[in-house]
CSV table of N, CA and C in Angstrom, one decimal:
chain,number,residue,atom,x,y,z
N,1,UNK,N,0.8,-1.2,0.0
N,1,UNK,CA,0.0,0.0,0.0
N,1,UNK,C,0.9,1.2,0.0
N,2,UNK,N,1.1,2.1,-1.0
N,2,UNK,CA,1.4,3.4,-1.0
N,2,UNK,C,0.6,4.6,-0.3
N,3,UNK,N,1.4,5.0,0.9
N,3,UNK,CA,1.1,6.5,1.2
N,3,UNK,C,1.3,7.3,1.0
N,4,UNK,N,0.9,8.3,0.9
N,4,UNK,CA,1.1,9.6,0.6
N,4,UNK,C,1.6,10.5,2.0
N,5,UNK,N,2.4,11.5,1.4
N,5,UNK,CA,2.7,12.8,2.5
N,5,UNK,C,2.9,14.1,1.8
N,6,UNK,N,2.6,15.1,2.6
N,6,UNK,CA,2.5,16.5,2.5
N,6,UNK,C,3.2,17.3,3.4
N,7,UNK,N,4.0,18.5,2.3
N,7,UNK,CA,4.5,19.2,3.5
N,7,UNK,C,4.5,20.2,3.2
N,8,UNK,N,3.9,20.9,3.9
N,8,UNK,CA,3.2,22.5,3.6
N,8,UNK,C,4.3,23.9,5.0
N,9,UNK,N,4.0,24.9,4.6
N,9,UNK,CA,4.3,26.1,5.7
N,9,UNK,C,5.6,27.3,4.6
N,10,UNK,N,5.8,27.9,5.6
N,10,UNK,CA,6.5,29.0,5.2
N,10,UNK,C,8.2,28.5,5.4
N,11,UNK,N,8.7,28.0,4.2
N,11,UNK,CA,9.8,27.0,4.8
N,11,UNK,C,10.4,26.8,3.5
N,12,UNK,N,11.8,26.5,3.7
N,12,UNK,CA,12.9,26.5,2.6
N,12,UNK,C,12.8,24.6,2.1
N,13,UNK,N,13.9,24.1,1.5
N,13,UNK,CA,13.6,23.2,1.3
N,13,UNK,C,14.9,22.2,2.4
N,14,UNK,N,15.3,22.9,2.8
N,14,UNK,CA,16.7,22.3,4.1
N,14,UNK,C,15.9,22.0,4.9
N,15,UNK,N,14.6,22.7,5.5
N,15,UNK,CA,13.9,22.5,6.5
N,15,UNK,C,13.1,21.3,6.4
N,16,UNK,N,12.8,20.6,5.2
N,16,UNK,CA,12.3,19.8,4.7
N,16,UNK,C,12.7,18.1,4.5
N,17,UNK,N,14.2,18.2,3.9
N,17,UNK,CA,15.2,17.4,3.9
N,17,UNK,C,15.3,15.9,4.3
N,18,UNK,N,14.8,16.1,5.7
N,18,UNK,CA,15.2,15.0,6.3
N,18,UNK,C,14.4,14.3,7.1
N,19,UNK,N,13.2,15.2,6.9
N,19,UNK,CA,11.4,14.2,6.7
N,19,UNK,C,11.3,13.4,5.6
N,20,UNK,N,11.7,14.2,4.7
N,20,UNK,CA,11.6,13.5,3.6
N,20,UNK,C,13.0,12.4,3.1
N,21,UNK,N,14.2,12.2,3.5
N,21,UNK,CA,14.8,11.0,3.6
N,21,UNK,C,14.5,10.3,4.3
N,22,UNK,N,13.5,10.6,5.4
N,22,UNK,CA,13.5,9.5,6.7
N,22,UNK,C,12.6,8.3,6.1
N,23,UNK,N,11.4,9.1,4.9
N,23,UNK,CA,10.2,8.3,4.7
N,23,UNK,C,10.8,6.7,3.4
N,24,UNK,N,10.3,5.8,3.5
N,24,UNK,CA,10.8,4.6,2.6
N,24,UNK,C,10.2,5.2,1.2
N,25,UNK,N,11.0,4.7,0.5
N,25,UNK,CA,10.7,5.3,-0.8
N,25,UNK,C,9.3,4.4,-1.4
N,26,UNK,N,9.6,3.1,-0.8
N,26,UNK,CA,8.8,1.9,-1.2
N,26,UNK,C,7.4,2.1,-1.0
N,27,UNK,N,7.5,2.9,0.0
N,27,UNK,CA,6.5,3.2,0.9
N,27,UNK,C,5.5,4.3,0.6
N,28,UNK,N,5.9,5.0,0.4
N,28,UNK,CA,5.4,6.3,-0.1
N,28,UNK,C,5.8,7.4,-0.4
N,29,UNK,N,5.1,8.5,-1.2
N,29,UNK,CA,5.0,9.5,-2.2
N,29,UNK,C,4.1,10.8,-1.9
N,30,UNK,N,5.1,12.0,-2.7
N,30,UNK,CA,4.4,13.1,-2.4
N,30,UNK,C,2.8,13.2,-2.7
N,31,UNK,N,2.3,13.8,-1.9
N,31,UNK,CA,0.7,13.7,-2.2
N,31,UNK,C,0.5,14.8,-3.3
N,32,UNK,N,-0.4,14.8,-4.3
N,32,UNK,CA,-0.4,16.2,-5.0
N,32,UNK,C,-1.2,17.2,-4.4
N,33,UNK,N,-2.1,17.1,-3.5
N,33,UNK,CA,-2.8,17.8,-2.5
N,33,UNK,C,-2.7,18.4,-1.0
N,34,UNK,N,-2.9,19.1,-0.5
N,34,UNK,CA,-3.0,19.0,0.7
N,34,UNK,C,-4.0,18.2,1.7
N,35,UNK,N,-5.2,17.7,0.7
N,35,UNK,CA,-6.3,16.9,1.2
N,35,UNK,C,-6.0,15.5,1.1
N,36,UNK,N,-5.4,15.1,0.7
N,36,UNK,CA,-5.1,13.6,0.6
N,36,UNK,C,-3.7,13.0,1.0
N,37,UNK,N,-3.8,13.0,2.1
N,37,UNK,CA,-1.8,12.4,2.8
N,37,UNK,C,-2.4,11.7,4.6
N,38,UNK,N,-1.4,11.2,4.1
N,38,UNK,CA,-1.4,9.8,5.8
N,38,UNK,C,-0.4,10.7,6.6
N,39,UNK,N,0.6,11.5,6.3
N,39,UNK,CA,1.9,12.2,7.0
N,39,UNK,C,1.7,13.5,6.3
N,40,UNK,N,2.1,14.7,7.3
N,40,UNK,CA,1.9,16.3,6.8
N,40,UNK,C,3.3,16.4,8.1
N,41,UNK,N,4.0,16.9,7.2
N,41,UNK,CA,5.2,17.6,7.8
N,41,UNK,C,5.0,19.0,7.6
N,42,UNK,N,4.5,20.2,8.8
N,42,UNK,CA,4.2,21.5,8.6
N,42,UNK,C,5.0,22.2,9.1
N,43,UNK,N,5.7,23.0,8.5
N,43,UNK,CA,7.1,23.9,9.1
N,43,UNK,C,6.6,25.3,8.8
N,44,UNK,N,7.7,26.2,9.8
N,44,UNK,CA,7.6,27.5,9.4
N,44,UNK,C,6.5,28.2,10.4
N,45,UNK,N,7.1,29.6,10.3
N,45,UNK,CA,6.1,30.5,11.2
N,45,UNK,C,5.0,30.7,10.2
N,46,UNK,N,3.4,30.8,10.6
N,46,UNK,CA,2.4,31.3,10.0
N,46,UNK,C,2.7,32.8,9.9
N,47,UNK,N,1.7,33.3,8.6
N,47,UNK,CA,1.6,35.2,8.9
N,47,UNK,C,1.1,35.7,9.8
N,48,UNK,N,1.3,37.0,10.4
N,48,UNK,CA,0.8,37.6,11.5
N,48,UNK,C,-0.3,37.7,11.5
N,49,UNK,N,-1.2,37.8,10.2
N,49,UNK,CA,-2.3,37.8,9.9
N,49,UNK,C,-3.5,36.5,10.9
N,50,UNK,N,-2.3,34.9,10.9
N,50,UNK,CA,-2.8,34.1,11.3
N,50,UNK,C,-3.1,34.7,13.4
N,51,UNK,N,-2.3,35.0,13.6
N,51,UNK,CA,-2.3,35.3,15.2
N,51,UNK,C,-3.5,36.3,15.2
N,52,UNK,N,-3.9,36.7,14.6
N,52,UNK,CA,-4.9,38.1,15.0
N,52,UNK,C,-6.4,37.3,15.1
N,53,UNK,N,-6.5,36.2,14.4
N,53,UNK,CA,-7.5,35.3,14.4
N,53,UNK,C,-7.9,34.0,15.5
N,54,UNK,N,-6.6,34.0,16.4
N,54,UNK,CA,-7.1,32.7,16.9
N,54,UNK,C,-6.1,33.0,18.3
N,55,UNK,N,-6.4,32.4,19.6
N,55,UNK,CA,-5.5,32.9,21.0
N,55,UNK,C,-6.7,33.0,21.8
N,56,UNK,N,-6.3,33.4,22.7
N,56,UNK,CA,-7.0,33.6,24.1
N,56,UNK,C,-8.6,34.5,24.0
N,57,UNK,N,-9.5,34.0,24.6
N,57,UNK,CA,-10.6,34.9,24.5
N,57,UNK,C,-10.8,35.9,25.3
């Protein structure tokens, strides 16, 4: 069975590297989506934009 993974965020590709060597090749493959993955590696700070929307009531 082939899984899929995703890695999304604000993030270079060094940051990425070695999620993505860890995973078996045999195993699985980049997802073309963000909706469809068994693994999401999410890096990177969100925009400021994101903090103004969500935190303490």
């Amino acid at each position: 069975m082939t899984r899929h993974y995703w890695m999304g965020g604000n993030r270079s590709y060094e940051q990425d590297r070695f999620f993505e060597a860890s995973l078996n090749k045999a195993q699985w493959q980049r997802a073309k989506s963000a909706e469809d993955w068994q693994a999401c590696w999410y890096t990177g700070m969100p925009g400021p934009e994101y903090f103004e929307k969500v935190g303490p009531e």
